[in-house]
Amino acid sequence: MPTQVCCGSALLAVLGSQSADLSSRAPRAIHVGETLEAEIADPEHARLRPSLGPGHRFIFDGRAGQRLTIGVESFEFDSYLILFDPAGREIAFSDDSAGFSNACIRRQLPADGEYLLVVCGATADHLGTYWLTVRERDHEPDYSERAATAYYRRGLAWASSRGSRRAESFLNLVMGRYYRERGRWGQAEDCYARSRAAAQTADLEVALCAAAIERGRLMTQRMRYDAAIRELLRALRLSASLRAAEDAQAQAYAQIGDIYRSIGRSPVASVWYRKAAEATSPDGPASTRARVYSSLFKSSLTSDRDEAFGYAKSCLAMRDAVDPVQRVTITADWARVEGARGQPEEALRLAEEVCRAARSLGCRDIEISALSLESLIAWSLRDMDGTIKAARSAAALARPEDEDSGSLRVALQMQASGEMLRGDYQAALASCLKALPLVERGWEREPVPEVRQGYASQTRGLCTQIIRCLAALNAQEPKTGHARMAFDFAERTRCRSLLEELHRDEFERQGMRAALEAEQTPLMVRLSALSRQLAVARSDDMSDQGLLDRLEEDRARLVAQRMLLEARWNGHSTCERANLPVPLTCDQLQSGFLRQRPNTAILVYQLGVKESFLFLLSRSDVRLLTLPDWNCIGGLVRQWRSAIVQQLRSDAGDVLQVRHYEDIAHKLYATLVQPVADHIRGRDLVFVADGVLHELAFESLVTSRADDASSYAGLRYLVEDHAITYAPSVTILVEAERRANVRPPPARNLLLVGDAVFTPDDPRAGVPPSTPSVSSNTGAGRRAMALRAGIGRLPATRQEVLGISELAEKSSWHSTLWMGFDAAEGRLKTTRLSQFRIVHFATHATADPVDGEFSGILLSYDRDSSDEDGLLSAAEVRSLDLDAELVVLSGCSTAAGQRTGAEGVIGLSREFMIAGAERVCASLWDVEDGSTQRLMGTLYGHLLSRGDPPGFALRQVKIELLSAGLSPSRWAAFVLAGAL
């Protein structure tokens, strides 16, 4: 029976754990042109190499220069071929370069003599019947659907005649892969279901594991990441029973890593990639090694190019041993390498090669991706016609109804980029406007928060491109309509997720949230503790790398569990999103919110790769101005932050330090604010920051140079001319105002939390240094102690809250003090916080730049055996019942967190607003204990004694402190976000 039509790539490769020499077996002779049938049995021992299963050896006579095609075909397992020359050197190998589960070597023989050919299962778990053929000349398989279907039907007929459930399972599995690779996902699902059914009947765990991995890949392509992770975790459980588990694990680990990389969780992805690399044997099947190395290439391309190029080169060396679809993806990776190396012409040639190959294979998604890559390379060469032509071809192939609209979105964006090169901004705008609904529909239906963030980032990128087009059109023909439309697109990128969170209680199903929170709370506690332990361990130079790896792996598993839980919750809410409020337009803001506040001006920033933009919005005016790109602005902000750090280290205020700060703070003012200075004079300002600007205290910008300034008091700051507030978006600002107006304020009650007990070493704990705390032997107790490694008492916080309490009593406010062990997480969660008009925290805080929901407020450790770890994470904050006019977070970097690609910063400030706070006062950097106590005391003097509004009170405090000669590092850190 000659080798027949084959398609697809290796099903599953699982690494063996033992090695045995087959040289004692006498090889069988085979002749060129002969086909034979053989069967690999199931001995418990024989291994050709650590990764490969039991096999057979054959010899044949060959001549130098002779071209042969050696093929092995099986319906029952994944085959592998290895060819040795007369000198015993390995000169060729193939995992499944003939497609499906079949291996094929096409080779010109280097010498006369006797060649050794080895046929084996790709893993120790693979066995069954196969057919081997050695033929003259090159023989290329047919990858058409007609041929693939014929192969599948013939295999099923053979399986039926032999009663082989194994063959039935594997044939459906590889046919499912064929459909998956061509975007026919419904047919792929049907094949996977039949494969699993046959495998379950035969109790064939290797096929069940393979089906779980394959379906995980399918769900990943469909961007159903929660379902994908469920399948891949199932595959990992099944792999444990295989003789050669590591290779299946390598594939599953790499696929999970791909999921987390695609949703912007690179640190979590790196954990899974590391595990994939550890499980990948250098002697393993080519398809698995290439699969893992391709993932490692993509993950390290932005962090370590040399390492990334090394992985791509390893893939390239295996290109002839894997199936044609995988071969195409390897070539595409190498095209990206050439582009990154500054060889665009070679990159373009390879991209065109990928495009032709993908078209011949019927892999539409790969062809679209290759065309988009062609367009990108042409754009880098400033070839506008090539950019547009390739992008249009890609867009023509894509379908608007595809579940993953990313291919069409990228093609339309590249087409717009080409039109902008040409100067046709109307055509570019039209392309972007076609792409935008695709992304927004994806956001609306997506249940996984991380994926929704990705959609939000894509929306932001598109809207920035739209704004560029409108700005260019406005420059050609100034019209207020261009500026208004541009503002509307800027606003719609900033607030949809947060707006949904603020309204979630109004639309959630009765009782659903409570049930899910009961399941989610212990998971969040464990994640919170692990995040803090990791932060502490990373900061300790003596930390053991093995400990760091274990903590990272534990956290990665918990993140996967959390994603599944959140997807369940959000899956019940997606149908109700149509009822949620939408971002406000320029006309709505001017006719409503700003009409009632004629003295307010809003400055909205949109940073971009090529250029950035500033919107000025007031009751009667809207302006759109072009600013430098985000690299330029980011460099200025980093210099400013460096100057703040210098002030924190040495606040002496010598002339050189003052002049240096004056220089950088005025440059930022001239870049960001001065272009609209004439239009904001005398107005209160609301800043809606973007990107790196979330790290900037606009109050501290220097508005004019003073050549003779010898101290910080001699500088003129923006806060002296304007009252300043911050907001995540203008819509959220209006929403905060609405919430403040629809509910009566609580009574004049003030909650003060401070001077917590962080460790048993604190004298207040009453525990001798050598005696463990009561709860230190519990899981929560051990986590609580790990959280507090290196954390010391903050004695000034006691004076801070006592001083505020005295002011409150004098001002007819009722204050509640929680200090020492009273400042506990459990107490905070079980108290009705809605009774307090102001809630004040004076304690340590942590900011998590990777996962902002695990930023937190550090409270007293619990001496009892409760489940609380004493870290009130941002994710836990949202469950608090708040009705406060003001929450003050008097700790270090409490306004910091995870900077998203679209909707600002995820951290404590955001979560307190979701929980019900109208305003949050938080710090942009690590603050000093004594100066913070002074600032807070003065602030509450204005709030309580004089009854000043929070924004006015904070401004007056800053003016008083700067007039006293304090550097900006001592008074500018605390900013106010929320309602005016």
Tab-separated table of C-alpha atoms in Angstrom, residues 71-348:
chain	number	residue	atom	x	y	z
A	71	GLY	CA	7.201	7.893	3.794
A	72	VAL	CA	5.473	6.220	6.694
A	73	GLU	CA	1.698	6.238	7.035
A	74	SER	CA	-0.471	5.176	9.951
A	75	PHE	CA	-4.081	5.629	10.925
A	76	GLU	CA	-3.422	4.554	14.514
A	77	PHE	CA	-0.560	6.644	15.824
A	78	ASP	CA	1.869	9.486	15.239
A	79	SER	CA	4.900	8.200	13.359
A	80	TYR	CA	8.527	9.303	13.262
A	81	LEU	CA	11.320	8.657	10.732
A	82	ILE	CA	15.096	8.869	11.240
A	83	LEU	CA	17.657	8.265	8.475
A	84	PHE	CA	21.357	7.389	9.022
A	85	ASP	CA	24.036	7.418	6.324
A	86	PRO	CA	26.530	4.531	5.740
A	87	ALA	CA	28.898	6.124	8.290
A	88	GLY	CA	26.183	5.986	10.964
A	89	ARG	CA	25.507	9.722	11.031
A	90	GLU	CA	21.904	10.954	11.364
A	91	ILE	CA	21.232	12.917	8.181
A	92	ALA	CA	17.462	13.430	8.257
A	93	PHE	CA	14.449	13.113	10.501
A	94	SER	CA	10.749	13.794	10.194
A	95	ASP	CA	7.956	14.108	12.691
A	96	ASP	CA	5.069	14.665	10.297
A	97	SER	CA	6.297	16.567	7.266
A	98	ALA	CA	3.889	14.463	5.197
A	99	GLY	CA	0.990	15.789	7.218
A	100	PHE	CA	-1.638	14.188	9.426
A	101	SER	CA	0.244	11.734	11.684
A	102	ASN	CA	2.571	10.672	8.914
A	103	ALA	CA	6.269	11.284	8.510
A	104	CYS	CA	8.123	11.858	5.247
A	105	ILE	CA	11.784	12.406	4.335
A	106	ARG	CA	12.789	13.793	0.926
A	107	ARG	CA	16.555	13.552	0.581
A	108	GLN	CA	19.424	13.364	-1.900
A	109	LEU	CA	21.727	10.632	-0.637
A	110	PRO	CA	25.305	11.768	0.061
A	111	ALA	CA	27.209	8.507	-0.605
A	112	ASP	CA	27.040	4.942	-1.896
A	113	GLY	CA	26.330	2.320	0.715
A	114	GLU	CA	23.892	0.853	3.157
A	115	TYR	CA	21.508	3.283	4.838
A	116	LEU	CA	19.728	2.693	8.118
A	117	LEU	CA	16.098	3.775	8.473
A	118	VAL	CA	14.247	3.807	11.777
A	119	VAL	CA	10.449	3.914	12.101
A	120	CYS	CA	8.951	4.487	15.523
A	121	GLY	CA	6.110	6.105	17.363
A	122	ALA	CA	6.625	9.779	18.075
A	123	THR	CA	6.218	8.921	21.744
A	124	ALA	CA	6.353	5.960	24.067
A	125	ASP	CA	2.536	5.883	24.063
A	126	HIS	CA	2.175	5.480	20.291
A	127	LEU	CA	1.808	2.059	18.696
A	128	GLY	CA	-0.141	0.283	15.967
A	129	THR	CA	-0.081	-0.554	12.273
A	130	TYR	CA	1.857	1.446	9.681
A	131	TRP	CA	2.932	1.287	6.033
A	132	LEU	CA	6.476	2.189	4.939
A	133	THR	CA	7.380	3.178	1.369
A	134	VAL	CA	10.729	4.089	-0.211
A	135	ARG	CA	10.376	5.691	-3.665
A	136	GLU	CA	12.592	7.335	-6.292
A	137	ARG	CA	12.424	11.105	-6.811
A	138	ASP	CA	10.555	13.737	-4.798
A	139	HIS	CA	6.900	13.035	-4.106
A	140	GLU	CA	4.891	15.872	-2.654
A	141	PRO	CA	1.624	15.083	-0.878
A	142	ASP	CA	-1.673	16.638	-1.881
A	143	TYR	CA	-3.054	18.993	0.802
A	144	SER	CA	-6.336	19.836	-0.877
A	145	GLU	CA	-9.573	19.285	1.001
A	146	ARG	CA	-10.595	16.648	-1.543
A	147	ALA	CA	-7.477	14.623	-0.812
A	148	ALA	CA	-7.717	15.168	2.937
A	149	THR	CA	-11.329	14.019	3.013
A	150	ALA	CA	-10.476	10.955	0.937
A	151	TYR	CA	-7.678	10.080	3.355
A	152	TYR	CA	-10.032	10.513	6.317
A	153	ARG	CA	-12.757	8.316	4.804
A	154	ARG	CA	-10.324	5.611	3.799
A	155	GLY	CA	-8.895	5.610	7.294
A	156	LEU	CA	-12.318	5.344	8.905
A	157	ALA	CA	-13.143	2.400	6.636
A	158	TRP	CA	-9.893	0.707	7.663
A	159	ALA	CA	-10.599	1.429	11.344
A	160	SER	CA	-14.068	-0.091	11.011
A	161	SER	CA	-12.732	-3.213	9.354
A	162	ARG	CA	-10.138	-3.675	12.077
A	163	GLY	CA	-12.368	-2.548	14.946
A	164	SER	CA	-9.713	0.031	15.886
A	165	ARG	CA	-11.105	2.720	18.143
A	166	ARG	CA	-7.569	4.044	18.360
A	167	ALA	CA	-7.531	4.748	14.638
A	168	GLU	CA	-11.024	6.256	14.766
A	169	SER	CA	-9.955	8.603	17.551
A	170	PHE	CA	-6.704	9.691	15.910
A	171	LEU	CA	-8.273	10.169	12.466
A	172	ASN	CA	-10.946	12.453	13.866
A	173	LEU	CA	-8.350	14.302	15.859
A	174	VAL	CA	-6.163	15.076	12.851
A	175	MET	CA	-9.157	15.917	10.668
A	176	GLY	CA	-10.259	18.318	13.394
A	177	ARG	CA	-6.831	19.906	13.234
A	178	TYR	CA	-7.123	20.204	9.469
A	179	TYR	CA	-10.406	22.105	9.874
A	180	ARG	CA	-9.062	24.206	12.766
A	181	GLU	CA	-6.067	25.350	10.763
A	182	ARG	CA	-8.414	26.500	8.024
A	183	GLY	CA	-10.777	28.380	10.293
A	184	ARG	CA	-13.675	25.923	10.030
A	185	TRP	CA	-14.285	25.755	13.719
A	186	GLY	CA	-17.694	24.094	13.802
A	187	GLN	CA	-16.434	21.121	11.777
A	188	ALA	CA	-13.341	20.956	13.948
A	189	GLU	CA	-15.517	20.769	17.077
A	190	ASP	CA	-17.504	17.881	15.571
A	191	CYS	CA	-14.323	15.948	14.834
A	192	TYR	CA	-12.943	16.533	18.341
A	193	ALA	CA	-16.189	15.292	19.863
A	194	ARG	CA	-16.013	12.073	17.801
A	195	SER	CA	-12.347	11.663	18.697
A	196	ARG	CA	-13.079	11.951	22.429
A	197	ALA	CA	-15.999	9.536	22.192
A	198	ALA	CA	-13.857	6.879	20.497
A	199	ALA	CA	-11.002	7.415	22.944
A	200	GLN	CA	-13.318	7.117	25.951
A	201	THR	CA	-14.763	3.870	24.603
A	202	ALA	CA	-11.255	2.464	24.176
A	203	ASP	CA	-9.986	4.020	27.440
A	204	LEU	CA	-7.214	5.625	25.349
A	205	GLU	CA	-5.764	8.344	27.563
A	206	VAL	CA	-3.113	9.462	25.080
A	207	ALA	CA	-5.868	10.377	22.599
A	208	LEU	CA	-7.977	12.064	25.305
A	209	CYS	CA	-4.962	14.162	26.271
A	210	ALA	CA	-4.276	15.013	22.634
A	211	ALA	CA	-7.908	15.996	22.081
A	212	ALA	CA	-7.824	18.306	25.109
A	213	ILE	CA	-4.688	20.039	23.789
A	214	GLU	CA	-6.163	20.360	20.317
A	215	ARG	CA	-9.439	21.757	21.591
A	216	GLY	CA	-7.463	24.150	23.811
A	217	ARG	CA	-5.779	25.456	20.667
A	218	LEU	CA	-9.125	25.782	18.933
A	219	MET	CA	-10.604	27.743	21.828
A	220	THR	CA	-7.504	29.970	21.861
A	221	GLN	CA	-7.972	30.760	18.165
A	222	ARG	CA	-11.588	31.614	18.890
A	223	MET	CA	-10.430	33.848	21.771
A	224	ARG	CA	-12.488	31.834	24.244
A	225	TYR	CA	-9.624	31.787	26.666
A	226	ASP	CA	-11.511	30.557	29.710
A	227	ALA	CA	-12.623	27.444	27.801
A	228	ALA	CA	-9.104	27.048	26.397
A	229	ILE	CA	-7.536	27.067	29.845
A	230	ARG	CA	-10.059	24.524	31.110
A	231	GLU	CA	-9.136	22.154	28.271
A	232	LEU	CA	-5.403	22.627	28.726
A	233	LEU	CA	-5.547	22.075	32.475
A	234	ARG	CA	-7.517	18.915	31.730
A	235	ALA	CA	-4.755	17.846	29.324
A	236	LEU	CA	-2.165	18.349	32.061
A	237	ARG	CA	-4.154	16.110	34.406
A	238	LEU	CA	-4.476	13.406	31.740
A	239	SER	CA	-0.793	13.593	30.807
A	240	ALA	CA	0.208	12.329	34.248
A	241	SER	CA	-0.956	8.805	33.323
A	242	LEU	CA	1.080	8.626	30.093
A	243	ARG	CA	4.350	6.786	29.860
A	244	ALA	CA	5.939	9.850	28.335
A	245	ALA	CA	4.156	12.789	29.909
A	246	GLU	CA	6.625	15.617	29.452
A	247	ASP	CA	6.045	16.308	25.786
A	248	ALA	CA	2.282	16.635	26.192
A	249	GLN	CA	2.944	18.920	29.125
A	250	ALA	CA	5.345	21.001	27.037
A	251	GLN	CA	2.627	21.585	24.438
A	252	ALA	CA	-0.010	22.425	27.047
A	253	TYR	CA	2.334	24.736	28.973
A	254	ALA	CA	3.314	26.607	25.806
A	255	GLN	CA	-0.335	27.036	24.784
A	256	ILE	CA	-1.297	28.376	28.215
A	257	GLY	CA	1.659	30.762	27.975
A	258	ASP	CA	0.388	31.957	24.598
A	259	ILE	CA	-3.001	32.716	26.131
A	260	TYR	CA	-1.544	34.859	28.896
A	261	ARG	CA	0.848	36.610	26.521
A	262	SER	CA	-2.043	37.483	24.218
A	263	ILE	CA	-4.006	39.074	27.076
A	264	GLY	CA	-1.079	41.158	28.291
A	265	ARG	CA	-0.022	39.084	31.305
A	266	SER	CA	3.593	38.564	30.298
A	267	PRO	CA	4.905	37.697	33.803
A	268	VAL	CA	2.332	34.915	34.132
A	269	ALA	CA	3.030	33.764	30.566
A	270	SER	CA	6.752	33.539	31.314
A	271	VAL	CA	6.055	31.038	34.119
A	272	TRP	CA	4.276	28.690	31.733
A	273	TYR	CA	6.901	29.184	29.018
A	274	ARG	CA	9.652	28.299	31.455
A	275	LYS	CA	7.812	25.099	32.355
A	276	ALA	CA	7.368	24.318	28.650
A	277	ALA	CA	11.080	24.790	28.025
A	278	GLU	CA	11.956	22.538	30.974
A	279	ALA	CA	9.639	19.811	29.659
A	280	THR	CA	10.992	19.979	26.097
A	281	SER	CA	13.628	17.367	25.328
A	282	PRO	CA	16.347	18.257	22.802
A	283	ASP	CA	15.665	14.814	21.283
A	284	GLY	CA	11.912	15.289	21.292
A	285	PRO	CA	9.611	15.307	18.272
A	286	ALA	CA	10.297	18.192	15.921
A	287	SER	CA	6.716	19.448	15.912
A	288	THR	CA	6.692	19.905	19.674
A	289	ARG	CA	10.108	21.532	19.845
A	290	ALA	CA	9.239	23.914	17.030
A	291	ARG	CA	5.907	24.685	18.698
A	292	VAL	CA	7.555	25.555	22.018
A	293	TYR	CA	10.472	27.468	20.488
A	294	SER	CA	8.088	29.528	18.357
A	295	SER	CA	6.225	30.602	21.506
A	296	LEU	CA	9.485	31.405	23.263
A	297	PHE	CA	10.564	33.458	20.236
A	298	LYS	CA	7.431	35.603	20.337
A	299	SER	CA	7.539	36.044	24.110
A	300	SER	CA	11.175	37.189	24.209
A	301	LEU	CA	11.205	39.317	21.045
A	302	THR	CA	10.578	42.557	22.937
A	303	SER	CA	12.766	41.741	25.953
A	304	ASP	CA	15.827	39.873	24.632
A	305	ARG	CA	16.277	39.934	20.870
A	306	ASP	CA	19.357	37.717	20.806
A	307	GLU	CA	17.547	35.041	22.785
A	308	ALA	CA	14.487	35.414	20.546
A	309	PHE	CA	16.574	35.059	17.387
A	310	GLY	CA	18.147	31.910	18.841
A	311	TYR	CA	14.734	30.305	19.311
A	312	ALA	CA	13.702	31.278	15.779
A	313	LYS	CA	16.905	29.773	14.410
A	314	SER	CA	16.233	26.519	16.262
A	315	CYS	CA	12.789	26.416	14.655
A	316	LEU	CA	14.287	27.074	11.246
A	317	ALA	CA	16.579	24.055	11.612
A	318	MET	CA	13.495	21.833	12.028
A	319	ARG	CA	11.483	23.315	9.187
A	320	ASP	CA	11.881	20.309	6.859
A	321	ALA	CA	10.853	17.833	9.582
A	322	VAL	CA	7.428	19.272	10.397
A	323	ASP	CA	4.154	19.506	8.531
A	324	PRO	CA	3.609	22.235	5.918
A	325	VAL	CA	1.335	24.389	8.098
A	326	GLN	CA	3.904	24.498	10.876
A	327	ARG	CA	6.606	25.064	8.263
A	328	VAL	CA	4.754	28.174	7.105
A	329	THR	CA	4.528	29.582	10.659
A	330	ILE	CA	8.260	28.973	11.149
A	331	THR	CA	8.985	30.897	7.940
A	332	ALA	CA	6.713	33.711	9.119
A	333	ASP	CA	8.656	33.896	12.392
A	334	TRP	CA	11.904	34.139	10.462
A	335	ALA	CA	10.449	36.947	8.333
A	336	ARG	CA	9.873	38.867	11.571
A	337	VAL	CA	13.471	38.152	12.586
A	338	GLU	CA	14.752	39.617	9.338
A	339	GLY	CA	12.543	42.650	9.816
A	340	ALA	CA	13.821	43.150	13.362
A	341	ARG	CA	17.395	42.786	12.093
A	342	GLY	CA	16.868	45.674	9.702
A	343	GLN	CA	16.582	43.521	6.562
A	344	PRO	CA	13.147	44.582	5.275
A	345	GLU	CA	13.694	43.351	1.691
A	346	GLU	CA	14.464	39.803	2.873
A	347	ALA	CA	11.599	39.989	5.350
A	348	LEU	CA	9.263	41.011	2.533
